[in-house]
XYZ file of C-alpha atoms in Angstrom:
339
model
C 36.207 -19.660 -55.209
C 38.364 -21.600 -53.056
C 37.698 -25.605 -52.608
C 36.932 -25.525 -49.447
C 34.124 -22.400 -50.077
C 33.103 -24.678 -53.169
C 32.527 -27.516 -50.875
C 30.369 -25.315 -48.403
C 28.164 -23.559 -51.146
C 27.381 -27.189 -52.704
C 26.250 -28.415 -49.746
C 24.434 -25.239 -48.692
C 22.845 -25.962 -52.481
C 21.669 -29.424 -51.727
C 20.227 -28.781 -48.488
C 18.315 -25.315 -49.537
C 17.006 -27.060 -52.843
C 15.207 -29.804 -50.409
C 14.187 -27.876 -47.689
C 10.805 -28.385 -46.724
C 9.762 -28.451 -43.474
C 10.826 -25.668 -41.926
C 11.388 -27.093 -38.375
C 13.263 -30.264 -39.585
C 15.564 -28.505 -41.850
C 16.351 -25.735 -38.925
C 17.205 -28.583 -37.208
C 19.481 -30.232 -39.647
C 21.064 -26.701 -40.065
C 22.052 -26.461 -36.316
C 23.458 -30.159 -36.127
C 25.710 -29.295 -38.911
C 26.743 -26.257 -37.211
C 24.913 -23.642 -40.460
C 23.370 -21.521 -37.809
C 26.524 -20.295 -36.153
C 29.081 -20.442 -39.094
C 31.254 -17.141 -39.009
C 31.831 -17.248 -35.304
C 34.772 -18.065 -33.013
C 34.648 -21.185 -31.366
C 35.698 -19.896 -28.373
C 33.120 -17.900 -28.445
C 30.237 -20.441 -29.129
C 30.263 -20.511 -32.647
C 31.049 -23.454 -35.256
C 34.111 -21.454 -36.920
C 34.458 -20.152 -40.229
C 34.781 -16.617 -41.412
C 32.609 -14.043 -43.132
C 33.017 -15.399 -46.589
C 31.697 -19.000 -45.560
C 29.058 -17.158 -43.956
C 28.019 -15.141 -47.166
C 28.689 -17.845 -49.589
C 25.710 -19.662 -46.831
C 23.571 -16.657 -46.815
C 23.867 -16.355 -50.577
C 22.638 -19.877 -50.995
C 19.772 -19.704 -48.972
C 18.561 -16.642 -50.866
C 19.150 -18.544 -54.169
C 16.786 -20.858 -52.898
C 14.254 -18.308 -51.739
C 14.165 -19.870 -47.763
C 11.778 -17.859 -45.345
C 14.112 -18.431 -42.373
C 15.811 -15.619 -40.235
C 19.302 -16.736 -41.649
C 20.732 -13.918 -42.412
C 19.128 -12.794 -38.674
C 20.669 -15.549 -37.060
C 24.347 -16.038 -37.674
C 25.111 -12.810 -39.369
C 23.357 -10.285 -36.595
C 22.485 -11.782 -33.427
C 25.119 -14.690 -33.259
C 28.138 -12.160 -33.940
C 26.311 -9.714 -31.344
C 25.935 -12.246 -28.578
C 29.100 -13.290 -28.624
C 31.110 -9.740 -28.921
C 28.798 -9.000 -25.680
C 30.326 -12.963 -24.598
C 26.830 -13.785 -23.825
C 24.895 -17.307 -24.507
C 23.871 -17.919 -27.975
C 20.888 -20.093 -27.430
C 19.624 -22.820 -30.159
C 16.952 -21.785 -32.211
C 16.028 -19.302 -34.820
C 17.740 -15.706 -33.397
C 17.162 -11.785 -34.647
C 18.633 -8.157 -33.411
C 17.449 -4.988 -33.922
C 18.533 -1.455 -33.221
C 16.635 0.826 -30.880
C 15.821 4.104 -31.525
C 16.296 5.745 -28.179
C 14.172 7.985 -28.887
C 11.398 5.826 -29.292
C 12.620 2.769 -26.336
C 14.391 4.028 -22.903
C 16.537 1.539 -20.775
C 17.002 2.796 -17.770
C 18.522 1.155 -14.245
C 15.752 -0.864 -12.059
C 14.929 0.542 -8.948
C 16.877 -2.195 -7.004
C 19.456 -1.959 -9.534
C 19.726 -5.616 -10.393
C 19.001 -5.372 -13.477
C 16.777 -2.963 -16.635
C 13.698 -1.710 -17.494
C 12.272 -1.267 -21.059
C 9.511 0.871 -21.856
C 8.172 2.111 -25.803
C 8.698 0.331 -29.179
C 11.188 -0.828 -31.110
C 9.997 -1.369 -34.530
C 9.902 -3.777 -37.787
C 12.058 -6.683 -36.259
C 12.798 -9.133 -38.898
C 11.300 -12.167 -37.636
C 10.490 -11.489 -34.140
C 7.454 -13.815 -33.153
C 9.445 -16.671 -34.353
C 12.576 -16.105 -32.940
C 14.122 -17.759 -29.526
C 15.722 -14.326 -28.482
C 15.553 -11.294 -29.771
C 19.040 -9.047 -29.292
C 18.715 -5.197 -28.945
C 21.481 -2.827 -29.793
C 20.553 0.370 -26.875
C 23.111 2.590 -27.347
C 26.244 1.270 -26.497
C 24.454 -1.501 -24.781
C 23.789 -5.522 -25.651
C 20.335 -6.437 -24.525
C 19.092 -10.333 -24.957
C 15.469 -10.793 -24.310
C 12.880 -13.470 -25.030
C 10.362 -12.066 -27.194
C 7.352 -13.441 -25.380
C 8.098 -10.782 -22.634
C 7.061 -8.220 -24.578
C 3.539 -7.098 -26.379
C 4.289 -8.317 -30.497
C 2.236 -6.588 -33.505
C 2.773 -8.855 -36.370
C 4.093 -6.809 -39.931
C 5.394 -7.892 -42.824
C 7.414 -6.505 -45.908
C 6.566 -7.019 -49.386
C 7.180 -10.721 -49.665
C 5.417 -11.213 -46.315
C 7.954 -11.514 -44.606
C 7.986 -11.033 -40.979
C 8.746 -7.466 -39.833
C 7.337 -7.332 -36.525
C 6.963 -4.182 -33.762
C 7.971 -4.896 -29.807
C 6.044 -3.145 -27.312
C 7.616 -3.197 -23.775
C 5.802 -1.714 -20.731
C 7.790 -1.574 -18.040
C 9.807 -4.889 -19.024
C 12.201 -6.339 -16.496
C 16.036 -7.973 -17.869
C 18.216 -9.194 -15.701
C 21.676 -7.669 -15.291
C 23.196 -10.544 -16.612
C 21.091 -9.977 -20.285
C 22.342 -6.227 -20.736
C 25.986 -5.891 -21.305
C 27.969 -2.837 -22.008
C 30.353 -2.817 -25.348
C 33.929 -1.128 -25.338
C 33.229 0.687 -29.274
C 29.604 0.962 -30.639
C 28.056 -1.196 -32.884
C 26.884 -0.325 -36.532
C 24.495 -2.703 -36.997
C 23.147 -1.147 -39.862
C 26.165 -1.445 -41.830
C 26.453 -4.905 -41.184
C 22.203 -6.125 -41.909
C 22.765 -3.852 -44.867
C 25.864 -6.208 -46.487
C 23.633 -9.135 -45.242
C 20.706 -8.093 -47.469
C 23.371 -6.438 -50.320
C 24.390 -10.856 -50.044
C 21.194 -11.944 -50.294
C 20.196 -9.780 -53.155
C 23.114 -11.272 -55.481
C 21.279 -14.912 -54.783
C 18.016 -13.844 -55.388
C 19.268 -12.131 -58.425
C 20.892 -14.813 -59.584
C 17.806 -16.771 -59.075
C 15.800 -14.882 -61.367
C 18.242 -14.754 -64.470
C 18.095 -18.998 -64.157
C 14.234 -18.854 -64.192
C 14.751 -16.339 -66.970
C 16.600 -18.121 -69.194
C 14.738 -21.006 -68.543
C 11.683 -19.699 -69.367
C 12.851 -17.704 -72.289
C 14.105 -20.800 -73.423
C 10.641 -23.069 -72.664
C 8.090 -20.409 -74.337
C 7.718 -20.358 -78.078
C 5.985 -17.851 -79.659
C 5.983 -17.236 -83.527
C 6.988 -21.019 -83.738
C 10.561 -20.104 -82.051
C 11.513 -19.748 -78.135
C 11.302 -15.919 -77.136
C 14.891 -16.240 -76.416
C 15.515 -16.089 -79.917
C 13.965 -12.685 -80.252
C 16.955 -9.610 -79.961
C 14.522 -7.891 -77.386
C 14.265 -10.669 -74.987
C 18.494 -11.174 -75.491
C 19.292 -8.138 -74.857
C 17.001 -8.271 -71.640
C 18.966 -11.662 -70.285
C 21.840 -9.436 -71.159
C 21.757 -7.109 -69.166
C 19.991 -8.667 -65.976
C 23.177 -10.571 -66.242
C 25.489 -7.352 -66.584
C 23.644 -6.621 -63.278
C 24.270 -9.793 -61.278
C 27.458 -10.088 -61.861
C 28.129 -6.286 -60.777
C 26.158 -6.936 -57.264
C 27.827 -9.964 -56.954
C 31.522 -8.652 -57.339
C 30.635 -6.054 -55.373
C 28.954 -7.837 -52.064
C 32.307 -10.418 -52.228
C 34.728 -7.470 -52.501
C 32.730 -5.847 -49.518
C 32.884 -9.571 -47.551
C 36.447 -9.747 -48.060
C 36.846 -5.869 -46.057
C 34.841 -6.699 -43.806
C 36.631 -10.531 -43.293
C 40.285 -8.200 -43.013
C 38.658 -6.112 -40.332
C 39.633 -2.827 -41.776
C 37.613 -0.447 -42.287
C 34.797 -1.573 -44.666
C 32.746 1.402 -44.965
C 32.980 2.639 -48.190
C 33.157 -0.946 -49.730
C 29.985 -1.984 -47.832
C 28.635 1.365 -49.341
C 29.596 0.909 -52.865
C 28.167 -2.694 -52.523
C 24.648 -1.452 -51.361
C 24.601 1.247 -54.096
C 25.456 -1.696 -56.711
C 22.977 -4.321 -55.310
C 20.276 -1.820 -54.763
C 20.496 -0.529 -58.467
C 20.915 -4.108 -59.482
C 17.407 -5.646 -57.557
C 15.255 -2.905 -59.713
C 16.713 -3.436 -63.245
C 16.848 -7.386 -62.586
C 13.513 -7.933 -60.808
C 11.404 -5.323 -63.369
C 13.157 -6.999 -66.669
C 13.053 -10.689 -65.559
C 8.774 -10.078 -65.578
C 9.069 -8.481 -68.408
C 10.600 -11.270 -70.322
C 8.287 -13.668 -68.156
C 4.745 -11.245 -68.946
C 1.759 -12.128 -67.194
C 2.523 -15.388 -65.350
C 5.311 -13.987 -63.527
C 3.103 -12.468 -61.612
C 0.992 -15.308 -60.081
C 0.996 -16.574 -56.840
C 1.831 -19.961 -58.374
C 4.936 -18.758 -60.811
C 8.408 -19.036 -58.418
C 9.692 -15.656 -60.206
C 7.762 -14.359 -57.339
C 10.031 -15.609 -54.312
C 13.124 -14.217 -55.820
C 11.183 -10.663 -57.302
C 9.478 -9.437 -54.014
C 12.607 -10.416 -51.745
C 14.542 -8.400 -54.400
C 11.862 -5.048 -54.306
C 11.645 -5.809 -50.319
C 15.755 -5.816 -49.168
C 16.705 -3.055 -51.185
C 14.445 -1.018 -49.218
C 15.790 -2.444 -45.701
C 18.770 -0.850 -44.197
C 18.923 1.940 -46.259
C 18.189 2.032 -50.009
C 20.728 3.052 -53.063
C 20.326 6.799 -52.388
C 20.834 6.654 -48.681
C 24.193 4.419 -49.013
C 25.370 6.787 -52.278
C 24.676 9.752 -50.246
C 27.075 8.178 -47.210
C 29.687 7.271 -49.246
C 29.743 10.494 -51.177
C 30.048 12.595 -47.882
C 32.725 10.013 -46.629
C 34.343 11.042 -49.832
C 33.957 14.497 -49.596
C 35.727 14.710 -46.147
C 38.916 13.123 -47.912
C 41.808 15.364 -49.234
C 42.538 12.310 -51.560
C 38.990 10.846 -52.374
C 40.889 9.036 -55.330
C 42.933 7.023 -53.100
C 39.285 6.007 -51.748
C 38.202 4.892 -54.934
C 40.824 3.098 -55.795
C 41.259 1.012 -52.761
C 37.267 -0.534 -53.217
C 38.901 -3.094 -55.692
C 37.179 -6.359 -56.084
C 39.675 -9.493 -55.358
């Protein structure tokens, strides 16, 4: 790690590890320019590139923080501005629609679109200042309130809301056409392949923390070859989704084509969040479980993102057909090296 991404995770650290309030420290993130970090100036962003915006999407998950982060300035702040539309202050999410389910279609006057059906699970949708649609090969940006919200949640509660729109009205200016299509998919899937590594990470410290705190047989449990080999291998695992979701950063930061490494990193986080979250309660037993043990934060975010976007069979099943279609599928192997 460079100085300068040293610098950034430190202070990422510091301000995740006191966050409290949830509107004051939003706030703090936006004056220091957290919320739009990975996006051209030019374009309404604070600067930076896609490994200062993983190393601050890592943090956050370290630190367990029930914000739309990773909705904010890795989806909808990137989308806005490709589309070179406003990015307004405030917590942000995007979604794609399944047009089979929501149909845009030209107003009557034609000044503008109208929605009609559902799009569904938005991550953080009744919170959020604007929500930003992917239609097709169209940009929408909307304000949530002008459409009918069901409240949902995933496994760590949290929020994965549906958007009803009957007959909804946006304005010409919201909806904007994009020269190539947008995968955003690919790209929430490497945001939650990021945020597993910190939440993984987080539950090997409280691990070894608490294998080192309990004593049973008059000697800490860490002691014990089971329990070793346990911290072991959650470590083996961390490590793996961690080299794998940087690798996958860097592609996508070189603006190649980071496909298979985005794959590879899914498959390698996804396997990763079961072994790590099902062995760290094992070493932890019973109290791991309750609602006042902090294993929690990092275990159900772990069990809950691996499911989003596509779990380890879908993304091993994508990259196997992508290399299936190669003559060399070696060369494709070889090229997902970790720098």
């Amino acid at each position: 790690m460079n100085s300068e991404l040293k610098l950034l995770a430190e202070t990422t650290d510091k301000l995740f590890g006191e966050w409290n309030d949830l509107a004051d420290a939003w706030r703090t993130l936006e004056e220091t320019g957290l919320t739009r970090i990975g996006i051209s100036e030019d374009l309404g962003g604070s600067g930076g590139d896609a490994e200062q915006a993983a190393a601050v999407l890592r943090s956050a998950a370290y630190h367990g923080v029930a914000a739309p982060i990773a909705e904010t300035f890795w989806l909808a702040g990137p989308l806005l501005a490709a589309a070179r539309l406003p990015i307004p202050d405030g917590p942000l999410t995007a979604a794609t629609a399944d047009l089979r389910e929501l149909h845009c279609r030209p107003t009557d006057d034609g000044r503008g679109w109208e929605l009609d059906g559902t799009v569904r699970r938005v991550p953080w949708a009744r919170g959020a200042t604007r929500v930003v649609l992917v239609i097709g090969d169209r940009i929408c940006s909307l304000d949530p309130q002008v459409c009918t919200i069901r409240p949902g949640a995933n496994l760590a509660g949290e929020p994965r809301d549906d958007l009803r729109f009957e007959a909804v009205r946006v304005d010409a200016d919201d909806v904007v056409t994009l020269p190539a299509p947008v995968d955003l998919r690919s790209r929430a899937a490497l945001a939650r392949t990021v945020q597993i590594g910190g939440a993984a990470q987080r539950a090997l410290d409280h691990s070894l923390r608490y294998s080192g705190e309990r004593v049973q047989f008059g000697r800490p449990i860490g002691a014990f070859q089971a329990v070793q080999q346990y911290l072991a291998q959650i470590a083996g695992e961390v490590v793996i989704a961690e080299l794998s979701a940087h690798s996958a950063v860097r592609a996508v930061a070189s603006a190649g084509d980071a496909s298979p490494a985005v794959a590879a990193a899914r498959v390698n986080a996804c396997r990763a969040a079961g072994v790590v979250a099902e062995l760290a309660h094992q070493i932890h037993g019973a109290i791991g479980t309750t609602q006042e043990h902090a294993l929690r934060l990092s275990t159900l975010r772990l069990w809950s993102w691996r499911e989003e976007y596509g779990n380890e069979t879908v993304w091993a099943r994508r990259l196997g057909e992508r290399a299936a279609a190669l003559d060399d599928p070696w060369h494709l192997v070889t090229s997902m090296h970790t720098v």
